[in-house]
mmCIF file with all atom_site columns, C-alpha atoms in Angstrom:
data_model
loop_
_atom_site.group_PDB
_atom_site.id
_atom_site.type_symbol
_atom_site.label_atom_id
_atom_site.label_alt_id
_atom_site.label_comp_id
_atom_site.label_asym_id
_atom_site.label_entity_id
_atom_site.label_seq_id
_atom_site.pdbx_PDB_ins_code
_atom_site.Cartn_x
_atom_site.Cartn_y
_atom_site.Cartn_z
_atom_site.occupancy
_atom_site.B_iso_or_equiv
_atom_site.pdbx_formal_charge
_atom_site.auth_seq_id
_atom_site.auth_comp_id
_atom_site.auth_asym_id
_atom_site.auth_atom_id
_atom_site.pdbx_PDB_model_num
ATOM 1   C CA . ILE A 1 1   ? -5.129  -14.462 -0.093  1.00 75.00 ? 1   ILE A CA 1
ATOM 2   C CA . LEU A 1 2   ? -8.625  -15.632 -0.972  1.00 77.00 ? 2   LEU A CA 1
ATOM 3   C CA . ARG A 1 3   ? -7.319  -17.559 -3.966  1.00 78.00 ? 3   ARG A CA 1
ATOM 4   C CA . HIS A 1 4   ? -4.797  -19.497 -1.869  1.00 80.00 ? 4   HIS A CA 1
ATOM 5   C CA . LEU A 1 5   ? -6.041  -19.674 1.729   1.00 85.00 ? 5   LEU A CA 1
ATOM 6   C CA . ASN A 1 6   ? -9.828  -19.882 1.509   1.00 85.00 ? 6   ASN A CA 1
ATOM 7   C CA . PRO A 1 7   ? -10.926 -23.267 0.070   1.00 85.00 ? 7   PRO A CA 1
ATOM 8   C CA . ASP A 1 8   ? -14.361 -22.054 -1.058  1.00 86.00 ? 8   ASP A CA 1
ATOM 9   C CA . ALA A 1 9   ? -13.149 -18.838 -2.639  1.00 87.00 ? 9   ALA A CA 1
ATOM 10  C CA . GLY A 1 10  ? -10.087 -20.623 -4.024  1.00 86.00 ? 10  GLY A CA 1
ATOM 11  C CA . GLN A 1 11  ? -12.252 -22.960 -6.092  1.00 86.00 ? 11  GLN A CA 1
ATOM 12  C CA . GLN A 1 12  ? -14.309 -20.088 -7.481  1.00 87.00 ? 12  GLN A CA 1
ATOM 13  C CA . LEU A 1 13  ? -11.291 -17.918 -8.204  1.00 87.00 ? 13  LEU A CA 1
ATOM 14  C CA . ALA A 1 14  ? -9.291  -20.751 -9.787  1.00 84.00 ? 14  ALA A CA 1
ATOM 15  C CA . ALA A 1 15  ? -11.547 -20.568 -12.845 1.00 85.00 ? 15  ALA A CA 1
ATOM 16  C CA . LEU A 1 16  ? -10.895 -16.842 -13.287 1.00 88.00 ? 16  LEU A CA 1
ATOM 17  C CA . PRO A 1 17  ? -7.908  -15.322 -15.077 1.00 89.00 ? 17  PRO A CA 1
ATOM 18  C CA . GLN A 1 18  ? -4.776  -14.624 -13.065 1.00 86.00 ? 18  GLN A CA 1
ATOM 19  C CA . PRO A 1 19  ? -4.442  -10.999 -11.908 1.00 87.00 ? 19  PRO A CA 1
ATOM 20  C CA . GLN A 1 20  ? -2.443  -8.727  -14.183 1.00 93.00 ? 20  GLN A CA 1
ATOM 21  C CA . ILE A 1 21  ? -1.657  -6.196  -11.456 1.00 94.00 ? 21  ILE A CA 1
ATOM 22  C CA . ALA A 1 22  ? 0.269   -6.920  -8.261  1.00 93.00 ? 22  ALA A CA 1
ATOM 23  C CA . PHE A 1 23  ? 0.155   -4.438  -5.383  1.00 93.00 ? 23  PHE A CA 1
ATOM 24  C CA . ASN A 1 24  ? 2.378   -4.842  -2.342  1.00 92.00 ? 24  ASN A CA 1
ATOM 25  C CA . TYR A 1 25  ? 2.320   -2.371  0.556   1.00 92.00 ? 25  TYR A CA 1
ATOM 26  C CA . LEU A 1 26  ? 5.504   -3.113  2.469   1.00 90.00 ? 26  LEU A CA 1
ATOM 27  C CA . GLY A 1 27  ? 4.521   -1.138  5.562   1.00 91.00 ? 27  GLY A CA 1
ATOM 28  C CA . ARG A 1 28  ? 5.684   1.928   7.456   1.00 90.00 ? 28  ARG A CA 1
ATOM 29  C CA . PHE A 1 29  ? 9.236   2.318   8.704   1.00 86.00 ? 29  PHE A CA 1
ATOM 30  C CA . PRO A 1 30  ? 11.412  4.934   10.326  1.00 83.00 ? 30  PRO A CA 1
ATOM 31  C CA . ALA A 1 31  ? 13.427  6.815   7.725   1.00 69.00 ? 31  ALA A CA 1
ATOM 32  C CA . PRO A 1 32  ? 16.899  5.327   7.287   1.00 63.00 ? 32  PRO A CA 1
ATOM 33  C CA . GLN A 1 33  ? 19.570  7.084   9.304   1.00 64.00 ? 33  GLN A CA 1
ATOM 34  C CA . ASP A 1 34  ? 23.075  7.561   7.967   1.00 62.00 ? 34  ASP A CA 1
ATOM 35  C CA . THR A 1 35  ? 24.743  6.179   11.101  1.00 61.00 ? 35  THR A CA 1
ATOM 36  C CA . ASP A 1 36  ? 26.723  3.094   12.029  1.00 63.00 ? 36  ASP A CA 1
ATOM 37  C CA . TRP A 1 37  ? 24.751  -0.128  11.918  1.00 60.00 ? 37  TRP A CA 1
ATOM 38  C CA . ALA A 1 38  ? 21.767  1.315   10.085  1.00 55.00 ? 38  ALA A CA 1
ATOM 39  C CA . VAL A 1 39  ? 20.384  1.072   6.591   1.00 54.00 ? 39  VAL A CA 1
ATOM 40  C CA . ALA A 1 40  ? 22.105  3.702   4.447   1.00 55.00 ? 40  ALA A CA 1
ATOM 41  C CA . VAL A 1 41  ? 20.004  6.774   3.667   1.00 50.00 ? 41  VAL A CA 1
ATOM 42  C CA . ASP A 1 42  ? 20.200  6.116   -0.086  1.00 54.00 ? 42  ASP A CA 1
ATOM 43  C CA . SER A 1 43  ? 19.395  2.412   0.293   1.00 56.00 ? 43  SER A CA 1
ATOM 44  C CA . GLN A 1 44  ? 16.580  0.977   -1.749  1.00 57.00 ? 44  GLN A CA 1
ATOM 45  C CA . VAL A 1 45  ? 16.449  -2.225  0.307   1.00 54.00 ? 45  VAL A CA 1
ATOM 46  C CA . LEU A 1 46  ? 12.684  -1.949  0.848   1.00 54.00 ? 46  LEU A CA 1
ATOM 47  C CA . THR A 1 47  ? 11.798  -1.038  -2.725  1.00 51.00 ? 47  THR A CA 1
ATOM 48  C CA . ALA A 1 48  ? 14.453  -2.911  -4.661  1.00 52.00 ? 48  ALA A CA 1
ATOM 49  C CA . GLY A 1 49  ? 13.050  -4.847  -7.575  1.00 56.00 ? 49  GLY A CA 1
ATOM 50  C CA . ALA A 1 50  ? 14.074  -8.147  -9.040  1.00 64.00 ? 50  ALA A CA 1
ATOM 51  C CA . ASP A 1 51  ? 16.783  -8.583  -11.622 1.00 73.00 ? 51  ASP A CA 1
ATOM 52  C CA . ASN A 1 52  ? 15.513  -6.905  -14.792 1.00 73.00 ? 52  ASN A CA 1
ATOM 53  C CA . ARG A 1 53  ? 16.338  -10.050 -16.784 1.00 81.00 ? 53  ARG A CA 1
ATOM 54  C CA . MET A 1 54  ? 13.737  -12.005 -14.807 1.00 83.00 ? 54  MET A CA 1
ATOM 55  C CA . PRO A 1 55  ? 10.344  -12.512 -16.463 1.00 86.00 ? 55  PRO A CA 1
ATOM 56  C CA . LEU A 1 56  ? 7.590   -10.409 -14.926 1.00 88.00 ? 56  LEU A CA 1
ATOM 57  C CA . ALA A 1 57  ? 4.867   -12.202 -12.993 1.00 88.00 ? 57  ALA A CA 1
ATOM 58  C CA . HIS A 1 58  ? 2.359   -9.391  -13.704 1.00 91.00 ? 58  HIS A CA 1
ATOM 59  C CA . VAL A 1 59  ? 1.815   -6.772  -16.391 1.00 94.00 ? 59  VAL A CA 1
ATOM 60  C CA . LEU A 1 60  ? 2.097   -4.114  -13.655 1.00 95.00 ? 60  LEU A CA 1
ATOM 61  C CA . SER A 1 61  ? 3.707   -4.528  -10.248 1.00 92.00 ? 61  SER A CA 1
ATOM 62  C CA . VAL A 1 62  ? 3.380   -1.762  -7.653  1.00 93.00 ? 62  VAL A CA 1
ATOM 63  C CA . ASN A 1 63  ? 5.422   -1.739  -4.440  1.00 91.00 ? 63  ASN A CA 1
ATOM 64  C CA . ALA A 1 64  ? 4.756   0.969   -1.865  1.00 91.00 ? 64  ALA A CA 1
ATOM 65  C CA . VAL A 1 65  ? 6.466   1.794   1.413   1.00 90.00 ? 65  VAL A CA 1
ATOM 66  C CA . THR A 1 66  ? 5.986   4.625   3.897   1.00 90.00 ? 66  THR A CA 1
ATOM 67  C CA . ARG A 1 67  ? 9.004   6.093   5.665   1.00 88.00 ? 67  ARG A CA 1
ATOM 68  C CA . ASP A 1 68  ? 8.695   8.430   8.628   1.00 89.00 ? 68  ASP A CA 1
ATOM 69  C CA . HIS A 1 69  ? 10.836  11.545  8.211   1.00 86.00 ? 69  HIS A CA 1
ATOM 70  C CA . ALA A 1 70  ? 11.197  14.611  10.442  1.00 85.00 ? 70  ALA A CA 1
ATOM 71  C CA . ALA A 1 71  ? 8.811   16.507  8.123   1.00 90.00 ? 71  ALA A CA 1
ATOM 72  C CA . GLY A 1 72  ? 6.254   13.689  8.232   1.00 90.00 ? 72  GLY A CA 1
ATOM 73  C CA . PRO A 1 73  ? 5.601   10.379  6.534   1.00 90.00 ? 73  PRO A CA 1
ATOM 74  C CA . GLN A 1 74  ? 6.617   9.957   2.897   1.00 90.00 ? 74  GLN A CA 1
ATOM 75  C CA . LEU A 1 75  ? 5.068   7.363   0.599   1.00 90.00 ? 75  LEU A CA 1
ATOM 76  C CA . THR A 1 76  ? 7.421   5.907   -1.997  1.00 89.00 ? 76  THR A CA 1
ATOM 77  C CA . ILE A 1 77  ? 5.998   3.925   -4.881  1.00 90.00 ? 77  ILE A CA 1
ATOM 78  C CA . THR A 1 78  ? 8.017   1.746   -7.242  1.00 89.00 ? 78  THR A CA 1
ATOM 79  C CA . CYS A 1 79  ? 6.307   0.481   -10.401 1.00 91.00 ? 79  CYS A CA 1
ATOM 80  C CA . THR A 1 80  ? 7.546   -2.219  -12.724 1.00 90.00 ? 80  THR A CA 1
ATOM 81  C CA . TRP A 1 81  ? 5.667   -2.942  -15.922 1.00 93.00 ? 81  TRP A CA 1
ATOM 82  C CA . ALA A 1 82  ? 5.884   -4.844  -19.164 1.00 93.00 ? 82  ALA A CA 1
ATOM 83  C CA . GLY A 1 83  ? 7.173   -2.234  -21.598 1.00 91.00 ? 83  GLY A CA 1
ATOM 84  C CA . GLU A 1 84  ? 5.859   -4.256  -24.534 1.00 92.00 ? 84  GLU A CA 1
ATOM 85  C CA . LEU A 1 85  ? 2.315   -3.889  -23.202 1.00 94.00 ? 85  LEU A CA 1
ATOM 86  C CA . LEU A 1 86  ? 2.280   -0.529  -21.422 1.00 94.00 ? 86  LEU A CA 1
ATOM 87  C CA . ALA A 1 87  ? 3.964   2.610   -22.712 1.00 95.00 ? 87  ALA A CA 1
ATOM 88  C CA . GLU A 1 88  ? 5.924   4.825   -20.335 1.00 94.00 ? 88  GLU A CA 1
ATOM 89  C CA . GLN A 1 89  ? 3.548   7.723   -21.032 1.00 96.00 ? 89  GLN A CA 1
ATOM 90  C CA . GLU A 1 90  ? 0.573   5.532   -20.024 1.00 95.00 ? 90  GLU A CA 1
ATOM 91  C CA . MET A 1 91  ? 2.350   4.651   -16.783 1.00 94.00 ? 91  MET A CA 1
ATOM 92  C CA . ARG A 1 92  ? 3.097   8.336   -16.082 1.00 95.00 ? 92  ARG A CA 1
ATOM 93  C CA . GLU A 1 93  ? -0.580  9.195   -16.639 1.00 96.00 ? 93  GLU A CA 1
ATOM 94  C CA . LEU A 1 94  ? -1.661  6.320   -14.372 1.00 94.00 ? 94  LEU A CA 1
ATOM 95  C CA . GLY A 1 95  ? 0.836   7.403   -11.715 1.00 93.00 ? 95  GLY A CA 1
ATOM 96  C CA . ASP A 1 96  ? -0.330  11.027  -11.896 1.00 95.00 ? 96  ASP A CA 1
ATOM 97  C CA . ALA A 1 97  ? -3.968  9.938   -11.604 1.00 96.00 ? 97  ALA A CA 1
ATOM 98  C CA . TRP A 1 98  ? -3.122  7.752   -8.614  1.00 93.00 ? 98  TRP A CA 1
ATOM 99  C CA . VAL A 1 99  ? -1.264  10.592  -6.856  1.00 93.00 ? 99  VAL A CA 1
ATOM 100 C CA . THR A 1 100 ? -4.264  12.870  -7.478  1.00 97.00 ? 100 THR A CA 1
ATOM 101 C CA . ALA A 1 101 ? -6.634  10.258  -6.030  1.00 96.00 ? 101 ALA A CA 1
ATOM 102 C CA . LEU A 1 102 ? -4.405  9.681   -2.973  1.00 93.00 ? 102 LEU A CA 1
ATOM 103 C CA . ALA A 1 103 ? -4.183  13.434  -2.338  1.00 94.00 ? 103 ALA A CA 1
ATOM 104 C CA . ALA A 1 104 ? -7.983  13.726  -2.533  1.00 95.00 ? 104 ALA A CA 1
ATOM 105 C CA . LEU A 1 105 ? -8.349  10.800  -0.125  1.00 92.00 ? 105 LEU A CA 1
ATOM 106 C CA . ALA A 1 106 ? -5.868  12.360  2.323   1.00 90.00 ? 106 ALA A CA 1
ATOM 107 C CA . ASP A 1 107 ? -7.677  15.709  2.110   1.00 92.00 ? 107 ASP A CA 1
ATOM 108 C CA . HIS A 1 108 ? -10.976 13.959  2.805   1.00 92.00 ? 108 HIS A CA 1
ATOM 109 C CA . ALA A 1 109 ? -9.494  12.053  5.760   1.00 86.00 ? 109 ALA A CA 1
ATOM 110 C CA . HIS A 1 110 ? -8.317  15.323  7.346   1.00 87.00 ? 110 HIS A CA 1
ATOM 111 C CA . ASP A 1 111 ? -11.854 16.708  7.258   1.00 88.00 ? 111 ASP A CA 1
ATOM 112 C CA . PRO A 1 112 ? -13.338 16.298  10.763  1.00 81.00 ? 112 PRO A CA 1
ATOM 113 C CA . SER A 1 113 ? -16.693 15.290  9.267   1.00 83.00 ? 113 SER A CA 1
ATOM 114 C CA . ALA A 1 114 ? -15.113 12.488  7.214   1.00 83.00 ? 114 ALA A CA 1
ATOM 115 C CA . GLY A 1 115 ? -15.935 9.736   9.664   1.00 79.00 ? 115 GLY A CA 1
ATOM 116 C CA . GLY A 1 116 ? -15.133 8.309   13.029  1.00 82.00 ? 116 GLY A CA 1
ATOM 117 C CA . ARG A 1 117 ? -12.753 5.976   14.702  1.00 86.00 ? 117 ARG A CA 1
ATOM 118 C CA . THR A 1 118 ? -12.232 2.307   13.843  1.00 90.00 ? 118 THR A CA 1
ATOM 119 C CA . PRO A 1 119 ? -10.960 -0.613  15.953  1.00 92.00 ? 119 PRO A CA 1
ATOM 120 C CA . SER A 1 120 ? -7.479  -0.140  14.474  1.00 90.00 ? 120 SER A CA 1
ATOM 121 C CA . ASP A 1 121 ? -7.408  3.362   15.977  1.00 89.00 ? 121 ASP A CA 1
ATOM 122 C CA . MET A 1 122 ? -7.564  1.820   19.464  1.00 89.00 ? 122 MET A CA 1
ATOM 123 C CA . PRO A 1 123 ? -5.209  -1.167  19.521  1.00 90.00 ? 123 PRO A CA 1
ATOM 124 C CA . LEU A 1 124 ? -5.206  -1.428  23.331  1.00 93.00 ? 124 LEU A CA 1
ATOM 125 C CA . LEU A 1 125 ? -8.983  -1.971  23.463  1.00 92.00 ? 125 LEU A CA 1
ATOM 126 C CA . GLU A 1 126 ? -11.019 -4.862  22.158  1.00 93.00 ? 126 GLU A CA 1
ATOM 127 C CA . LEU A 1 127 ? -13.977 -2.982  20.669  1.00 93.00 ? 127 LEU A CA 1
ATOM 128 C CA . SER A 1 128 ? -16.088 -3.801  17.647  1.00 94.00 ? 128 SER A CA 1
ATOM 129 C CA . GLN A 1 129 ? -16.987 -1.125  15.124  1.00 94.00 ? 129 GLN A CA 1
ATOM 130 C CA . SER A 1 130 ? -20.577 -1.136  16.363  1.00 94.00 ? 130 SER A CA 1
ATOM 131 C CA . GLU A 1 131 ? -19.423 -0.536  19.953  1.00 94.00 ? 131 GLU A CA 1
ATOM 132 C CA . ILE A 1 132 ? -17.252 2.374   18.832  1.00 93.00 ? 132 ILE A CA 1
ATOM 133 C CA . ASP A 1 133 ? -20.154 3.806   16.836  1.00 90.00 ? 133 ASP A CA 1
ATOM 134 C CA . GLU A 1 134 ? -22.382 3.588   19.949  1.00 92.00 ? 134 GLU A CA 1
ATOM 135 C CA . PHE A 1 135 ? -19.809 5.453   22.057  1.00 88.00 ? 135 PHE A CA 1
ATOM 136 C CA . GLU A 1 136 ? -19.434 8.159   19.410  1.00 86.00 ? 136 GLU A CA 1
ATOM 137 C CA . ASP A 1 137 ? -23.210 8.566   19.157  1.00 86.00 ? 137 ASP A CA 1
ATOM 138 C CA . GLU A 1 138 ? -23.329 9.240   22.892  1.00 86.00 ? 138 GLU A CA 1
ATOM 139 C CA . LEU A 1 139 ? -20.773 12.067  22.669  1.00 76.00 ? 139 LEU A CA 1
#
């Protein structure tokens, strides 16, 4: 976004190499239901990649989507990479390391001492982070 929408940053970033990794979080959606007029349960509509004959825009492309299921949210990650540059074993190791890091982050976030609320936790109120921090200090 900075490269394309911010004129000052765009000029500075234009001189730098193009990114080799693309990350796209597609958002959070209800899990597909296998009913009339709904996305089929086995559909990959949100994570479907491009035609595999198309040249890749990045060495590694990561698409992630969260689906809400009865048992809780499930994160699905789809990776596409240049096989000539990255071996499948390297990608498995990277994926395993990422899952480990995400699990550690989730564990940390569940710890009550991990931090407080942010403005995004209260979408019906127009509060700054400093205002929220003040309220929490008073509690």
